[in-house]
GROMACS .gro file of C-alpha atoms in nm:
model
  428
    1MET     CA    1  -4.053  -6.725   4.943
    2LYS     CA    2  -3.698  -6.704   4.996
    3VAL     CA    3  -3.474  -7.028   5.087
    4LEU     CA    4  -3.120  -7.082   5.228
    5VAL     CA    5  -2.921  -7.399   5.146
    6ILE     CA    6  -2.660  -7.475   5.375
    7GLY     CA    7  -2.351  -7.649   5.166
    8ASN     CA    8  -2.111  -7.678   4.915
    9GLY     CA    9  -2.171  -8.022   4.724
   10GLY     CA   10  -2.345  -8.202   4.479
   11ARG     CA   11  -2.614  -8.286   4.746
   12GLU     CA   12  -2.647  -7.929   4.786
   13HIS     CA   13  -2.647  -7.805   4.387
   14ALA     CA   14  -2.892  -8.080   4.346
   15LEU     CA   15  -3.156  -7.956   4.640
   16ALA     CA   16  -3.123  -7.655   4.520
   17TRP     CA   17  -3.173  -7.686   4.162
   18LYS     CA   18  -3.516  -7.827   4.275
   19LEU     CA   19  -3.635  -7.617   4.540
   20VAL     CA   20  -3.582  -7.308   4.290
   21GLN     CA   21  -3.824  -7.518   4.046
   22SER     CA   22  -4.144  -7.466   4.303
   23ALA     CA   23  -4.390  -7.185   4.232
   24ARG     CA   24  -4.363  -7.024   4.574
   25VAL     CA   25  -3.964  -7.015   4.563
   26GLN     CA   26  -3.848  -6.699   4.458
   27THR     CA   27  -3.476  -6.685   4.579
   28VAL     CA   28  -3.264  -6.988   4.666
   29TYR     CA   29  -2.925  -6.896   4.812
   30VAL     CA   30  -2.659  -7.164   4.836
   31ALA     CA   31  -2.413  -7.105   5.152
   32PRO     CA   32  -2.132  -7.103   5.028
   33GLY     CA   33  -2.211  -7.268   4.709
   34ASN     CA   34  -1.967  -7.428   4.459
   35GLY     CA   35  -1.896  -7.366   4.095
   36GLY     CA   36  -2.261  -7.516   3.954
   37THR     CA   37  -2.448  -7.284   4.165
   38ALA     CA   38  -2.233  -6.998   4.067
   39LEU     CA   39  -2.294  -7.050   3.701
   40ASP     CA   40  -2.691  -7.099   3.756
   41LYS     CA   41  -2.843  -6.764   3.713
   42ARG     CA   42  -3.135  -6.857   3.969
   43LEU     CA   43  -2.920  -6.944   4.251
   44HIS     CA   44  -2.747  -6.710   4.463
   45ASN     CA   45  -2.404  -6.786   4.626
   46LEU     CA   46  -2.366  -6.687   4.996
   47ALA     CA   47  -1.971  -6.661   5.131
   48ILE     CA   48  -2.106  -6.780   5.486
   49THR     CA   49  -2.030  -7.055   5.682
   50ASP     CA   50  -2.093  -6.969   6.061
   51PRO     CA   51  -2.402  -7.113   6.174
   52ALA     CA   52  -2.460  -6.749   6.393
   53ALA     CA   53  -2.405  -6.533   6.068
   54LEU     CA   54  -2.629  -6.766   5.886
   55ALA     CA   55  -2.884  -6.732   6.123
   56ASP     CA   56  -2.825  -6.344   6.124
   57PHE     CA   57  -2.863  -6.362   5.752
   58ALA     CA   58  -3.201  -6.582   5.756
   59LEU     CA   59  -3.338  -6.342   5.993
   60ALA     CA   60  -3.223  -6.011   5.798
   61GLU     CA   61  -3.375  -6.162   5.461
   62LYS     CA   62  -3.700  -6.330   5.583
   63ILE     CA   63  -3.588  -6.650   5.476
   64ALA     CA   64  -3.919  -6.891   5.485
   65LEU     CA   65  -3.689  -7.208   5.507
   66THR     CA   66  -3.334  -7.316   5.567
   67VAL     CA   67  -3.218  -7.669   5.442
   68VAL     CA   68  -2.902  -7.831   5.575
   69GLY     CA   69  -2.704  -8.022   5.353
   70PRO     CA   70  -2.393  -8.178   5.507
   71GLU     CA   71  -2.316  -8.381   5.806
   72ALA     CA   72  -2.091  -8.144   5.957
   73PRO     CA   73  -2.343  -7.839   6.031
   74LEU     CA   74  -2.582  -8.069   6.186
   75ALA     CA   75  -2.357  -8.247   6.396
   76ALA     CA   76  -2.196  -7.862   6.529
   77GLY     CA   77  -2.572  -7.787   6.608
   78VAL     CA   78  -2.662  -7.576   6.342
   79VAL     CA   79  -2.988  -7.647   6.396
   80ASP     CA   80  -3.027  -7.604   6.727
   81THR     CA   81  -2.890  -7.243   6.667
   82PHE     CA   82  -3.159  -7.125   6.410
   83ARG     CA   83  -3.439  -7.283   6.636
   84ALA     CA   84  -3.340  -7.057   6.906
   85ARG     CA   85  -3.368  -6.756   6.683
   86GLY     CA   86  -3.727  -6.880   6.615
   87LEU     CA   87  -3.600  -7.001   6.249
   88ARG     CA   88  -3.786  -7.274   6.038
   89ILE     CA   89  -3.511  -7.490   5.955
   90PHE     CA   90  -3.487  -7.848   5.813
   91GLY     CA   91  -3.256  -8.141   5.966
   92PRO     CA   92  -3.200  -8.299   6.274
   93THR     CA   93  -3.061  -8.122   6.600
   94LYS     CA   94  -2.722  -8.174   6.725
   95ALA     CA   95  -2.852  -8.440   6.967
   96ALA     CA   96  -3.035  -8.663   6.714
   97ALA     CA   97  -2.768  -8.607   6.428
   98GLN     CA   98  -2.549  -8.832   6.677
   99LEU     CA   99  -2.702  -9.128   6.486
  100GLU     CA  100  -2.427  -8.995   6.164
  101SER     CA  101  -2.173  -8.833   6.371
  102SER     CA  102  -2.092  -9.110   6.607
  103LYS     CA  103  -2.078  -9.486   6.496
  104ALA     CA  104  -2.053  -9.591   6.863
  105PHE     CA  105  -2.379  -9.383   6.919
  106ALA     CA  106  -2.570  -9.534   6.632
  107LYS     CA  107  -2.460  -9.869   6.722
  108GLU     CA  108  -2.552  -9.849   7.090
  109PHE     CA  109  -2.925  -9.715   6.982
  110MET     CA  110  -2.989  -9.961   6.761
  111LYS     CA  111  -2.857 -10.234   7.008
  112ARG     CA  112  -3.109 -10.055   7.271
  113HIS     CA  113  -3.415 -10.064   7.040
  114GLY     CA  114  -3.379 -10.348   6.856
  115ILE     CA  115  -3.272 -10.264   6.475
  116PRO     CA  116  -3.092 -10.539   6.286
  117THR     CA  117  -2.719 -10.427   6.221
  118ALA     CA  118  -2.407 -10.638   6.234
  119GLY     CA  119  -2.217 -10.755   6.555
  120TYR     CA  120  -1.997 -10.489   6.687
  121GLU     CA  121  -1.717 -10.397   6.917
  122THR     CA  122  -1.555 -10.048   7.019
  123PHE     CA  123  -1.206  -9.945   7.084
  124SER     CA  124  -0.984  -9.653   7.154
  125ASP     CA  125  -0.712  -9.870   7.235
  126PRO     CA  126  -0.517  -9.960   6.956
  127ALA     CA  127  -0.382 -10.311   7.082
  128ALA     CA  128  -0.689 -10.396   7.190
  129ALA     CA  129  -0.845 -10.346   6.885
  130HIS     CA  130  -0.523 -10.506   6.680
  131ALA     CA  131  -0.571 -10.829   6.905
  132TYR     CA  132  -0.974 -10.805   6.853
  133VAL     CA  133  -0.914 -10.822   6.488
  134MET     CA  134  -0.637 -11.116   6.528
  135ALA     CA  135  -0.911 -11.310   6.722
  136LYS     CA  136  -1.203 -11.266   6.459
  137GLY     CA  137  -1.009 -11.278   6.138
  138ALA     CA  138  -1.093 -11.141   5.799
  139PRO     CA  139  -1.286 -11.007   5.633
  140ILE     CA  140  -1.413 -10.753   5.870
  141VAL     CA  141  -1.540 -10.374   5.906
  142ILE     CA  142  -1.317 -10.090   6.050
  143LYS     CA  143  -1.517  -9.800   6.133
  144ALA     CA  144  -1.386  -9.446   6.270
  145ASP     CA  145  -1.616  -9.321   6.536
  146GLY     CA  146  -1.669  -8.941   6.377
  147LEU     CA  147  -1.731  -8.782   6.080
  148ALA     CA  148  -1.477  -8.820   5.766
  149ALA     CA  149  -1.700  -8.769   5.436
  150GLY     CA  150  -1.818  -9.100   5.373
  151LYS     CA  151  -1.401  -9.206   5.365
  152GLY     CA  152  -1.394  -9.327   5.735
  153VAL     CA  153  -1.501  -9.688   5.657
  154VAL     CA  154  -1.266  -9.997   5.545
  155VAL     CA  155  -1.407 -10.309   5.463
  156ALA     CA  156  -1.067 -10.508   5.532
  157THR     CA  157  -1.045 -10.841   5.308
  158THR     CA  158  -0.756 -10.916   5.479
  159LEU     CA  159  -0.636 -10.897   5.826
  160ASP     CA  160  -0.322 -10.633   5.692
  161GLU     CA  161  -0.575 -10.407   5.549
  162ALA     CA  162  -0.749 -10.410   5.937
  163HIS     CA  163  -0.431 -10.347   6.096
  164GLN     CA  164  -0.325 -10.090   5.887
  165ALA     CA  165  -0.719  -9.945   5.922
  166ILE     CA  166  -0.667  -9.950   6.283
  167ASP     CA  167  -0.310  -9.751   6.283
  168TRP     CA  168  -0.500  -9.466   6.019
  169MET     CA  169  -0.795  -9.449   6.283
  170LEU     CA  170  -0.625  -9.457   6.627
  171ALA     CA  171  -0.246  -9.486   6.593
  172GLY     CA  172  -0.033  -9.171   6.613
  173ASP     CA  173  -0.091  -8.806   6.451
  174ASP     CA  174  -0.143  -8.938   6.053
  175ASN     CA  175  -0.515  -8.903   6.016
  176LYS     CA  176  -0.484  -8.982   5.659
  177LEU     CA  177  -0.867  -9.032   5.634
  178GLY     CA  178  -0.945  -8.696   5.794
  179VAL     CA  179  -1.174  -8.812   6.028
  180GLN     CA  180  -1.360  -8.550   6.277
  181HIS     CA  181  -1.308  -8.726   6.634
  182ASN     CA  182  -1.567  -8.693   6.855
  183GLN     CA  183  -1.544  -8.579   7.238
  184GLY     CA  184  -1.281  -8.836   7.407
  185GLY     CA  185  -1.078  -8.884   7.121
  186ALA     CA  186  -1.023  -9.121   6.835
  187ARG     CA  187  -1.257  -9.411   6.846
  188VAL     CA  188  -1.298  -9.715   6.623
  189VAL     CA  189  -1.604  -9.950   6.580
  190ILE     CA  190  -1.515 -10.288   6.455
  191GLU     CA  191  -1.829 -10.481   6.324
  192ASP     CA  192  -1.888 -10.824   6.168
  193PHE     CA  193  -1.869 -10.862   5.773
  194LEU     CA  194  -2.225 -10.874   5.628
  195GLU     CA  195  -2.297 -11.046   5.281
  196GLY     CA  196  -2.540 -10.918   5.062
  197GLU     CA  197  -2.634 -10.621   4.850
  198GLU     CA  198  -2.615 -10.268   4.981
  199ALA     CA  199  -2.878 -10.030   4.876
  200SER     CA  200  -2.973  -9.614   5.043
  201PHE     CA  201  -3.284  -9.625   5.206
  202ILE     CA  202  -3.363  -9.222   5.265
  203VAL     CA  203  -3.691  -9.096   5.448
  204VAL     CA  204  -3.810  -8.764   5.556
  205ALA     CA  205  -3.931  -8.733   5.906
  206ASP     CA  206  -4.106  -8.482   6.104
  207GLY     CA  207  -4.039  -8.621   6.455
  208ARG     CA  208  -4.370  -8.816   6.432
  209ASN     CA  209  -4.434  -8.898   6.067
  210VAL     CA  210  -4.256  -9.038   5.772
  211VAL     CA  211  -4.226  -9.069   5.380
  212PRO     CA  212  -3.990  -9.231   5.183
  213LEU     CA  213  -3.820  -9.128   4.888
  214ALA     CA  214  -3.726  -9.339   4.585
  215THR     CA  215  -3.468  -9.619   4.659
  216SER     CA  216  -3.125  -9.572   4.538
  217GLN     CA  217  -2.774  -9.777   4.552
  218ASP     CA  218  -2.452  -9.584   4.524
  219HIS     CA  219  -2.077  -9.711   4.457
  220LYS     CA  220  -1.869  -9.671   4.716
  221ARG     CA  221  -1.523  -9.824   4.561
  222LEU     CA  222  -1.310  -9.598   4.333
  223LEU     CA  223  -1.227  -9.851   4.037
  224ASP     CA  224  -1.476 -10.034   3.811
  225HIS     CA  225  -1.565 -10.410   3.914
  226ASP     CA  226  -1.592 -10.262   4.283
  227GLN     CA  227  -1.245 -10.260   4.327
  228GLY     CA  228  -0.977  -9.993   4.467
  229PRO     CA  229  -1.057  -9.791   4.827
  230ASN     CA  230  -1.380  -9.672   4.967
  231THR     CA  231  -1.507  -9.333   4.878
  232GLY     CA  232  -1.757  -9.096   4.928
  233GLY     CA  233  -1.923  -9.262   4.660
  234MET     CA  234  -1.833  -9.276   4.285
  235GLY     CA  235  -2.188  -9.277   4.105
  236ALA     CA  236  -2.566  -9.378   4.203
  237TYR     CA  237  -2.876  -9.454   4.046
  238SER     CA  238  -3.248  -9.458   4.167
  239PRO     CA  239  -3.443  -9.665   4.170
  240ALA     CA  240  -3.275  -9.970   4.323
  241PRO     CA  241  -3.397 -10.297   4.201
  242VAL     CA  242  -3.288 -10.475   4.502
  243VAL     CA  243  -3.531 -10.330   4.735
  244THR     CA  244  -3.814 -10.505   4.628
  245PRO     CA  245  -4.186 -10.448   4.766
  246ASN     CA  246  -4.131 -10.677   5.034
  247VAL     CA  247  -3.770 -10.564   5.166
  248HIS     CA  248  -3.941 -10.192   5.138
  249ALA     CA  249  -4.199 -10.332   5.368
  250ARG     CA  250  -3.902 -10.518   5.603
  251VAL     CA  251  -3.682 -10.180   5.599
  252MET     CA  252  -4.011  -9.957   5.709
  253HIS     CA  253  -4.118 -10.211   5.930
  254GLU     CA  254  -3.807 -10.339   6.107
  255ILE     CA  255  -3.556 -10.022   6.079
  256ILE     CA  256  -3.732  -9.688   6.003
  257LEU     CA  257  -4.041  -9.680   6.251
  258PRO     CA  258  -3.889  -9.824   6.509
  259THR     CA  259  -3.586  -9.592   6.472
  260LEU     CA  260  -3.803  -9.285   6.476
  261ALA     CA  261  -3.993  -9.429   6.799
  262GLY     CA  262  -3.677  -9.493   6.950
  263MET     CA  263  -3.521  -9.179   6.897
  264ALA     CA  264  -3.868  -9.010   7.030
  265ALA     CA  265  -3.877  -9.222   7.309
  266ASP     CA  266  -3.485  -9.138   7.397
  267GLY     CA  267  -3.568  -8.759   7.412
  268MET     CA  268  -3.450  -8.662   7.076
  269PRO     CA  269  -3.698  -8.658   6.787
  270PHE     CA  270  -3.589  -8.692   6.468
  271THR     CA  271  -3.680  -8.433   6.198
  272GLY     CA  272  -3.481  -8.426   5.876
  273PHE     CA  273  -3.358  -8.660   5.604
  274LEU     CA  274  -3.289  -9.008   5.767
  275TYR     CA  275  -3.055  -9.253   5.532
  276ALA     CA  276  -3.022  -9.589   5.616
  277GLY     CA  277  -2.752  -9.799   5.458
  278LEU     CA  278  -2.865 -10.140   5.445
  279MET     CA  279  -2.691 -10.478   5.375
  280ILE     CA  280  -2.948 -10.730   5.215
  281ASP     CA  281  -2.897 -11.091   5.199
  282ALA     CA  282  -3.004 -11.362   4.946
  283GLN     CA  283  -3.304 -11.412   5.175
  284GLY     CA  284  -3.419 -11.055   5.145
  285GLN     CA  285  -3.347 -10.950   5.538
  286PRO     CA  286  -3.214 -10.613   5.550
  287ARG     CA  287  -2.935 -10.501   5.804
  288THR     CA  288  -2.860 -10.119   5.894
  289VAL     CA  289  -2.471 -10.102   5.783
  290GLU     CA  290  -2.499  -9.714   5.907
  291PHE     CA  291  -2.724  -9.425   5.955
  292ASN     CA  292  -2.654  -9.049   5.794
  293CYS     CA  293  -2.856  -8.756   5.868
  294ARG     CA  294  -2.918  -8.610   5.534
  295MET     CA  295  -2.964  -8.720   5.191
  296GLY     CA  296  -2.693  -8.920   5.081
  297ASP     CA  297  -2.414  -8.781   4.797
  298PRO     CA  298  -2.432  -8.900   4.510
  299GLU     CA  299  -2.787  -9.068   4.583
  300THR     CA  300  -2.961  -8.721   4.603
  301GLN     CA  301  -2.847  -8.598   4.262
  302PRO     CA  302  -3.067  -8.900   4.041
  303ILE     CA  303  -3.337  -8.905   4.340
  304MET     CA  304  -3.390  -8.519   4.317
  305MET     CA  305  -3.407  -8.572   3.929
  306ARG     CA  306  -3.692  -8.855   3.941
  307LEU     CA  307  -3.888  -8.619   4.228
  308LYS     CA  308  -4.221  -8.512   4.062
  309SER     CA  309  -4.363  -8.331   4.367
  310ASP     CA  310  -4.269  -8.005   4.518
  311LEU     CA  311  -3.961  -8.038   4.705
  312PHE     CA  312  -4.020  -7.677   4.878
  313GLU     CA  313  -4.371  -7.801   5.010
  314LEU     CA  314  -4.276  -8.132   5.104
  315LEU     CA  315  -3.991  -7.967   5.371
  316MET     CA  316  -4.241  -7.712   5.478
  317HIS     CA  317  -4.469  -8.019   5.565
  318ALA     CA  318  -4.190  -8.132   5.724
  319THR     CA  319  -4.138  -7.877   5.958
  320ASP     CA  320  -4.482  -7.834   6.031
  321ALA     CA  321  -4.532  -8.213   6.149
  322THR     CA  322  -4.770  -8.295   5.867
  323LEU     CA  323  -4.629  -8.562   5.638
  324ASP     CA  324  -4.905  -8.708   5.711
  325LYS     CA  325  -5.088  -8.534   5.441
  326VAL     CA  326  -4.806  -8.579   5.183
  327GLU     CA  327  -4.772  -8.836   4.919
  328LEU     CA  328  -4.508  -8.784   4.659
  329GLU     CA  329  -4.528  -8.842   4.287
  330TRP     CA  330  -4.185  -8.986   4.105
  331ASP     CA  331  -4.066  -9.019   3.744
  332ARG     CA  332  -4.120  -9.414   3.626
  333ARG     CA  333  -3.795  -9.390   3.465
  334THR     CA  334  -3.452  -9.441   3.599
  335ALA     CA  335  -3.191  -9.199   3.684
  336LEU     CA  336  -2.806  -9.239   3.703
  337GLY     CA  337  -2.520  -9.004   3.837
  338VAL     CA  338  -2.166  -9.095   3.752
  339VAL     CA  339  -1.879  -8.914   3.960
  340MET     CA  340  -1.581  -8.721   3.805
  341ALA     CA  341  -1.312  -8.737   4.083
  342ALA     CA  342  -0.997  -8.533   4.131
  343HIS     CA  343  -0.615  -8.668   4.087
  344GLY     CA  344  -0.576  -8.847   4.394
  345TYR     CA  345  -0.870  -8.880   4.555
  346PRO     CA  346  -0.971  -8.996   4.805
  347LEU     CA  347  -0.638  -8.992   5.011
  348THR     CA  348  -0.479  -8.671   4.805
  349PRO     CA  349  -0.724  -8.501   4.544
  350ARG     CA  350  -0.528  -8.222   4.376
  351LYS     CA  351  -0.686  -7.899   4.354
  352GLY     CA  352  -0.694  -7.615   4.073
  353ASP     CA  353  -0.719  -7.816   3.747
  354VAL     CA  354  -0.929  -7.657   3.475
  355ILE     CA  355  -1.242  -7.776   3.418
  356THR     CA  356  -1.372  -7.761   3.037
  357GLY     CA  357  -1.632  -7.912   2.824
  358ILE     CA  358  -1.948  -7.910   3.056
  359PRO     CA  359  -2.262  -7.948   2.830
  360ALA     CA  360  -2.579  -7.756   2.906
  361GLU     CA  361  -2.887  -7.874   3.078
  362ALA     CA  362  -3.109  -8.107   2.897
  363ASP     CA  363  -3.458  -8.201   2.969
  364ASP     CA  364  -3.321  -8.525   3.072
  365ALA     CA  365  -2.949  -8.507   3.176
  366ILE     CA  366  -2.763  -8.241   3.417
  367VAL     CA  367  -2.416  -8.184   3.557
  368PHE     CA  368  -2.425  -8.142   3.921
  369HIS     CA  369  -2.133  -7.955   4.065
  370ALA     CA  370  -1.925  -8.101   4.375
  371GLY     CA  371  -1.571  -8.015   4.424
  372SER     CA  372  -1.580  -7.698   4.176
  373THR     CA  373  -1.534  -7.329   4.232
  374LEU     CA  374  -1.582  -7.015   3.977
  375ALA     CA  375  -1.288  -6.741   3.972
  376ASP     CA  376  -1.268  -6.494   3.725
  377GLY     CA  377  -1.520  -6.648   3.476
  378GLN     CA  378  -1.293  -7.007   3.490
  379LEU     CA  379  -1.384  -7.331   3.661
  380ARG     CA  380  -1.127  -7.519   3.856
  381VAL     CA  381  -1.099  -7.817   4.075
  382SER     CA  382  -1.189  -7.754   4.430
  383GLY     CA  383  -1.257  -8.098   4.608
  384GLY     CA  384  -1.239  -8.457   4.576
  385ARG     CA  385  -1.561  -8.547   4.381
  386VAL     CA  386  -1.609  -8.271   4.123
  387LEU     CA  387  -1.902  -8.329   3.924
  388CYS     CA  388  -2.183  -8.576   3.959
  389VAL     CA  389  -2.324  -8.635   3.555
  390THR     CA  390  -2.683  -8.740   3.586
  391ALA     CA  391  -2.941  -8.886   3.287
  392LEU     CA  392  -3.300  -9.026   3.303
  393GLY     CA  393  -3.388  -9.328   3.083
  394ASP     CA  394  -3.655  -9.552   3.022
  395SER     CA  395  -3.409  -9.837   3.167
  396VAL     CA  396  -3.074  -9.865   3.358
  397LYS     CA  397  -2.913  -9.905   3.029
  398GLN     CA  398  -3.034  -9.625   2.861
  399ALA     CA  399  -2.975  -9.402   3.154
  400GLN     CA  400  -2.637  -9.538   3.198
  401ALA     CA  401  -2.576  -9.491   2.844
  402ARG     CA  402  -2.671  -9.107   2.831
  403ALA     CA  403  -2.499  -9.003   3.133
  404TYR     CA  404  -2.186  -9.107   2.969
  405GLU     CA  405  -2.281  -8.921   2.693
  406MET     CA  406  -2.311  -8.668   2.883
  407LEU     CA  407  -1.970  -8.686   3.019
  408ARG     CA  408  -1.776  -8.786   2.718
  409PRO     CA  409  -1.650  -8.387   2.666
  410ILE     CA  410  -1.576  -8.294   2.977
  411ARG     CA  411  -1.199  -8.212   3.079
  412PHE     CA  412  -0.965  -8.170   3.340
  413ASP     CA  413  -0.644  -8.322   3.434
  414GLY     CA  414  -0.619  -8.637   3.618
  415ALA     CA  415  -0.996  -8.668   3.627
  416GLN     CA  416  -1.127  -9.043   3.748
  417TYR     CA  417  -1.471  -9.202   3.722
  418ARG     CA  418  -1.589  -9.529   3.676
  419SER     CA  419  -1.724  -9.704   3.333
  420ASP     CA  420  -1.982  -9.957   3.497
  421ILE     CA  421  -2.193  -9.755   3.717
  422GLY     CA  422  -2.520  -9.917   3.761
  423HIS     CA  423  -2.384 -10.271   3.678
  424ARG     CA  424  -2.559 -10.458   3.954
  425ALA     CA  425  -2.864 -10.349   3.824
  426ILE     CA  426  -2.810 -10.424   3.470
  427LYS     CA  427  -2.728 -10.780   3.613
  428ARG     CA  428  -3.041 -10.828   3.766
   0.00000   0.00000   0.00000
């Protein structure tokens, strides 16, 4: 069997790495891939990004399964394009992907279907947004209504931060966050600030049935002690101790199952990875911070390291709507990944720096690539988040120690990484 993975990030490297381990998989293509997938002799980079051209390739090469990694192709309708050609593809349709591509759509959906989330209002007029923030006070959360690679959220602890975020997202042409605005232009969703601990809850859905993946928790802030600007994620670990068995049951019954039922009722059955970003308060009540319509990055890397079941078989069941026949097996150990980011990330990442010292893959540790490219035999930085150094350990502390040991010899100018990934779990 041949498999195609669409995307070029750390998430796609991890998915391809896991898919090629299946006994039924002969070849995995990654389009367009990155430096890490180029270096892996088992994987094949494919320099195609256009959805129609990818569908042509899938037909010509008799691709058995296509897996979509990032949000942009989903929002652009790549699943619809493939399905129209009779191709098997795992991911939500363009309509269903609005759960991620439009924060306003997601909030209205949650309100309509009684899914717990923060109170909110939506604005396209900067003056009205500024007035709302003045009336509400800080802390408050400002979200761009569009795709922004995980950077379109500002948790403003002061009114000045909130006003600056509104100006970034709504006023003028200075779109510092790189937001892809939806039809109708720039909008923001302004939400009440929720107290608690964040966790990532990701499931595989086939439109009717659902299988939860291992829980995880990422670290959004750039700097140690959860300081600095929000990023796409500076590291993650799995499992997340904050998701107790009781919290897990509540998330399934109060958030995940009502979401899938609501999408079906609204005529948009959801097939794909559904990611609920949660805020869990001191009483164990989960609320939905956001939905993503794909695996998280960097959560995918530790989750894939812990998955003992065959990912290809899982996704074939998902595309056959037979997930009710699936039970997943997980490594009992903790997996932890540390992201190494480029100089200037998140606002102005510098490209072109040479990357050296990446250690060979081990049974308990691997370096997944994201913003890297291989040219003339030399690895160089090509994006904001460059690598995710991921390791297994019998405890969070041991997985943490192994990941940082693996990271130590890696070099590129201006490299940024946190030294405290996993601190919340260790504290617990």
